[in-house]
Amino acid sequence: MSGLDQMMMQQIEHGLMQDYSLREGVMQGVKNIDSGPGCAFSTPRPRRRKKDEEEETVFVAAARIGNMNSPPDDNHTWRKYGQKEILGSKFPRAYYRCTHEKLYKCPAKKQVQRLDEDPYTFCITYRSLHTCHFFTTSPISSTAATATTDSHYGSTVVNMAEALFGNIDSVVPFGEPYFNYRSLFLGSGSDGDT
DNA sequence: GGTATTTGACCTGG
DNA sequence: CCAGGTCAAATACC
């Protein structure tokens, strides 16, 4: 098994995330949710919630030029699977899942909530870890992937390796300039904005 | 025709 | 019971 590899991936992804987060000027706050009470599987719908999953809340400010209507994209493709209006927020919260969730069993999910205080700022909460780290359309995993005969993926793996080794700039073309980010926490009430 | 997105309903947790 | 989260069906766009 490539458990080590997976772990490495996670670390790398984390680093990468921080990397691009810094690029965009993002304030990052990681909150690990840990609940003790275990849930029995008696329910007909084992919809697990509050596990030892990792939750990363990232505040990112989108540019006020054009794409402010949509949150900045990371190195993954997301498919919106729901939207709900959150109490206390003027804007609805969007729920996204990895596009390749079914292909690569990528449990990665993210919630995008626009701050009512700053419509230009998005509160993106990343949940779970990505099994598909880069390449929105190409799979990862050297040979673990189902496609082993497709030489097309060969270059992908190489690129990935380069990305992992620090050549991320080559594979992560951030063409969207984000600026003007504000780190504000709603609910704190300690913000003397007058 | 296929895929992604949209909207409502349903379910779970607090 | 309320709020939040997820799924499913329908629709729009590619």
Tab-separated table of N, CA, C and O in Angstrom, chain A residues 65-113:
chain	number	residue	atom	x	y	z
A	65	ILE	N	-13.316	42.364	-9.942
A	65	ILE	CA	-13.346	42.522	-11.391
A	65	ILE	C	-13.826	41.255	-12.069
A	65	ILE	O	-13.074	40.367	-12.371
A	66	GLY	N	-15.084	41.191	-12.285
A	66	GLY	CA	-15.603	40.088	-13.070
A	66	GLY	C	-15.944	38.845	-12.300
A	66	GLY	O	-17.097	38.471	-12.223
A	67	ASN	N	-14.943	38.210	-11.739
A	67	ASN	CA	-15.218	36.911	-11.148
A	67	ASN	C	-15.618	36.972	-9.688
A	67	ASN	O	-15.585	35.994	-8.990
A	68	MET	N	-15.951	38.140	-9.252
A	68	MET	CA	-16.336	38.258	-7.848
A	68	MET	C	-17.631	37.501	-7.570
A	68	MET	O	-17.971	37.218	-6.441
A	69	ASN	N	-18.312	37.161	-8.644
A	69	ASN	CA	-19.560	36.428	-8.456
A	69	ASN	C	-19.290	34.966	-8.121
A	69	ASN	O	-20.139	34.274	-7.619
A	70	SER	N	-18.094	34.548	-8.433
A	70	SER	CA	-17.734	33.170	-8.144
A	70	SER	C	-16.457	33.131	-7.320
A	70	SER	O	-15.570	33.948	-7.527
A	71	PRO	N	-16.402	32.218	-6.413
A	71	PRO	CA	-15.211	32.087	-5.588
A	71	PRO	C	-14.039	31.622	-6.424
A	71	PRO	O	-14.226	30.920	-7.408
A	72	PRO	N	-12.848	31.975	-6.027
A	72	PRO	CA	-11.649	31.581	-6.757
A	72	PRO	C	-11.511	30.075	-6.776
A	72	PRO	O	-11.810	29.400	-5.800
A	73	ASP	N	-11.049	29.556	-7.860
A	73	ASP	CA	-10.901	28.115	-7.959
A	73	ASP	C	-9.528	27.680	-7.486
A	73	ASP	O	-8.544	28.378	-7.653
A	74	ASP	N	-9.488	26.529	-6.896
A	74	ASP	CA	-8.196	25.988	-6.497
A	74	ASP	C	-7.745	25.045	-7.610
A	74	ASP	O	-8.134	25.201	-8.739
A	75	ASN	N	-6.994	24.029	-7.242
A	75	ASN	CA	-6.518	23.120	-8.279
A	75	ASN	C	-7.491	21.962	-8.493
A	75	ASN	O	-7.146	20.946	-9.058
A	76	HIS	N	-8.695	22.180	-8.036
A	76	HIS	CA	-9.666	21.103	-8.183
A	76	HIS	C	-10.939	21.638	-8.815
A	76	HIS	O	-11.239	22.806	-8.735
A	77	THR	N	-11.644	20.733	-9.417
A	77	THR	CA	-12.927	21.133	-9.983
A	77	THR	C	-14.020	20.766	-8.999
A	77	THR	O	-13.989	19.705	-8.405
A	78	TRP	N	-14.951	21.653	-8.865
A	78	TRP	CA	-16.023	21.414	-7.906
A	78	TRP	C	-17.381	21.384	-8.587
A	78	TRP	O	-17.650	22.152	-9.491
A	79	ARG	N	-18.188	20.515	-8.079
A	79	ARG	CA	-19.534	20.408	-8.632
A	79	ARG	C	-20.518	20.778	-7.531
A	79	ARG	O	-20.543	20.172	-6.474
A	80	LYS	N	-21.288	21.778	-7.806
A	80	LYS	CA	-22.211	22.247	-6.784
A	80	LYS	C	-23.315	21.224	-6.569
A	80	LYS	O	-23.931	20.752	-7.517
A	81	TYR	N	-23.541	20.866	-5.352
A	81	TYR	CA	-24.568	19.856	-5.077
A	81	TYR	C	-25.640	20.380	-4.140
A	81	TYR	O	-26.550	19.648	-3.759
A	82	GLY	N	-25.541	21.615	-3.816
A	82	GLY	CA	-26.575	22.151	-2.935
A	82	GLY	C	-26.344	23.601	-2.586
A	82	GLY	O	-25.253	24.139	-2.752
A	83	GLN	N	-27.377	24.211	-2.150
A	83	GLN	CA	-27.270	25.606	-1.732
A	83	GLN	C	-28.325	25.874	-0.682
A	83	GLN	O	-29.463	25.457	-0.810
A	84	LYS	N	-27.935	26.521	0.363
A	84	LYS	CA	-28.880	26.821	1.427
A	84	LYS	C	-28.644	28.200	1.982
A	84	LYS	O	-27.530	28.691	2.041
A	85	GLU	N	-29.740	28.796	2.380
A	85	GLU	CA	-29.607	30.111	2.998
A	85	GLU	C	-29.308	29.922	4.472
A	85	GLU	O	-30.000	29.209	5.182
A	86	ILE	N	-28.267	30.566	4.906
A	86	ILE	CA	-27.841	30.414	6.285
A	86	ILE	C	-28.373	31.548	7.138
A	86	ILE	O	-28.339	32.712	6.744
A	87	LEU	N	-28.880	31.156	8.271
A	87	LEU	CA	-29.405	32.163	9.178
A	87	LEU	C	-28.296	33.114	9.606
A	87	LEU	O	-27.233	32.703	10.028
A	88	GLY	N	-28.558	34.360	9.508
A	88	GLY	CA	-27.545	35.322	9.926
A	88	GLY	C	-26.701	35.800	8.759
A	88	GLY	O	-25.913	36.719	8.891
A	89	SER	N	-26.860	35.132	7.642
A	89	SER	CA	-26.107	35.535	6.469
A	89	SER	C	-27.072	36.004	5.372
A	89	SER	O	-28.119	35.408	5.167
A	90	LYS	N	-26.674	37.012	4.719
A	90	LYS	CA	-27.543	37.548	3.666
A	90	LYS	C	-27.401	36.739	2.396
A	90	LYS	O	-28.261	36.736	1.530
A	91	PHE	N	-26.295	36.031	2.298
A	91	PHE	CA	-26.054	35.238	1.097
A	91	PHE	C	-26.149	33.749	1.402
A	91	PHE	O	-25.757	33.313	2.485
A	92	PRO	N	-26.656	33.006	0.480
A	92	PRO	CA	-26.775	31.567	0.667
A	92	PRO	C	-25.415	30.889	0.644
A	92	PRO	O	-24.461	31.408	0.079
A	93	ARG	N	-25.360	29.740	1.250
A	93	ARG	CA	-24.103	28.998	1.270
A	93	ARG	C	-24.162	27.929	0.184
A	93	ARG	O	-25.159	27.243	0.024
A	94	ALA	N	-23.100	27.831	-0.551
A	94	ALA	CA	-23.063	26.846	-1.637
A	94	ALA	C	-22.246	25.648	-1.198
A	94	ALA	O	-21.199	25.790	-0.581
A	95	TYR	N	-22.714	24.490	-1.569
A	95	TYR	CA	-22.012	23.261	-1.206
A	95	TYR	C	-21.428	22.630	-2.464
A	95	TYR	O	-22.147	22.413	-3.440
A	96	TYR	N	-20.161	22.385	-2.423
A	96	TYR	CA	-19.487	21.802	-3.584
A	96	TYR	C	-18.837	20.475	-3.215
A	96	TYR	O	-18.417	20.275	-2.092
A	97	ARG	N	-18.768	19.640	-4.212
A	97	ARG	CA	-18.056	18.374	-4.034
A	97	ARG	C	-17.094	18.211	-5.188
A	97	ARG	O	-17.262	18.821	-6.248
A	98	CYS	N	-16.118	17.375	-4.983
A	98	CYS	CA	-15.128	17.174	-6.034
A	98	CYS	C	-15.793	16.578	-7.269
A	98	CYS	O	-16.617	15.678	-7.180
A	99	THR	N	-15.442	17.113	-8.411
A	99	THR	CA	-16.041	16.628	-9.653
A	99	THR	C	-15.724	15.159	-9.869
A	99	THR	O	-16.508	14.419	-10.442
A	100	HIS	N	-14.566	14.759	-9.430
A	100	HIS	CA	-14.154	13.366	-9.640
A	100	HIS	C	-14.450	12.520	-8.408
A	100	HIS	O	-13.812	11.522	-8.174
A	101	GLU	N	-15.401	12.994	-7.645
A	101	GLU	CA	-15.730	12.291	-6.413
A	101	GLU	C	-16.027	10.828	-6.695
A	101	GLU	O	-15.622	9.934	-5.974
A	102	LYS	N	-16.747	10.592	-7.768
A	102	LYS	CA	-17.120	9.218	-8.068
A	102	LYS	C	-16.020	8.501	-8.831
A	102	LYS	O	-15.953	7.288	-8.843
A	103	LEU	N	-15.176	9.268	-9.468
A	103	LEU	CA	-14.113	8.654	-10.261
A	103	LEU	C	-12.936	8.237	-9.408
A	103	LEU	O	-12.402	7.149	-9.554
A	104	TYR	N	-12.553	9.125	-8.529
A	104	TYR	CA	-11.364	8.858	-7.738
A	104	TYR	C	-11.682	8.778	-6.250
A	104	TYR	O	-10.801	8.867	-5.417
A	105	LYS	N	-12.965	8.670	-5.972
A	105	LYS	CA	-13.359	8.552	-4.574
A	105	LYS	C	-12.838	9.745	-3.771
A	105	LYS	O	-12.445	9.596	-2.640
A	106	CYS	N	-12.826	10.857	-4.409
A	106	CYS	CA	-12.341	12.046	-3.728
A	106	CYS	C	-13.432	12.590	-2.801
A	106	CYS	O	-14.457	13.058	-3.267
A	107	PRO	N	-13.234	12.461	-1.514
A	107	PRO	CA	-14.231	12.868	-0.535
A	107	PRO	C	-14.204	14.363	-0.261
A	107	PRO	O	-14.938	14.860	0.576
A	108	ALA	N	-13.362	15.035	-0.992
A	108	ALA	CA	-13.189	16.466	-0.742
A	108	ALA	C	-14.490	17.228	-0.978
A	108	ALA	O	-15.188	17.024	-1.953
A	109	LYS	N	-14.784	18.075	-0.050
A	109	LYS	CA	-15.975	18.908	-0.174
A	109	LYS	C	-15.611	20.313	0.260
A	109	LYS	O	-14.665	20.511	1.009
A	110	LYS	N	-16.385	21.260	-0.206
A	110	LYS	CA	-16.112	22.621	0.236
A	110	LYS	C	-17.389	23.436	0.255
A	110	LYS	O	-18.282	23.232	-0.549
A	111	GLN	N	-17.444	24.312	1.212
A	111	GLN	CA	-18.614	25.179	1.322
A	111	GLN	C	-18.160	26.599	1.039
A	111	GLN	O	-17.149	27.056	1.539
A	112	VAL	N	-18.938	27.257	0.254
A	112	VAL	CA	-18.592	28.636	-0.080
A	112	VAL	C	-19.678	29.563	0.440
A	112	VAL	O	-20.830	29.474	0.039
A	113	GLN	N	-19.292	30.391	1.346
A	113	GLN	CA	-20.245	31.318	1.938
A	113	GLN	C	-19.732	32.737	1.796
A	113	GLN	O	-18.647	33.077	2.254
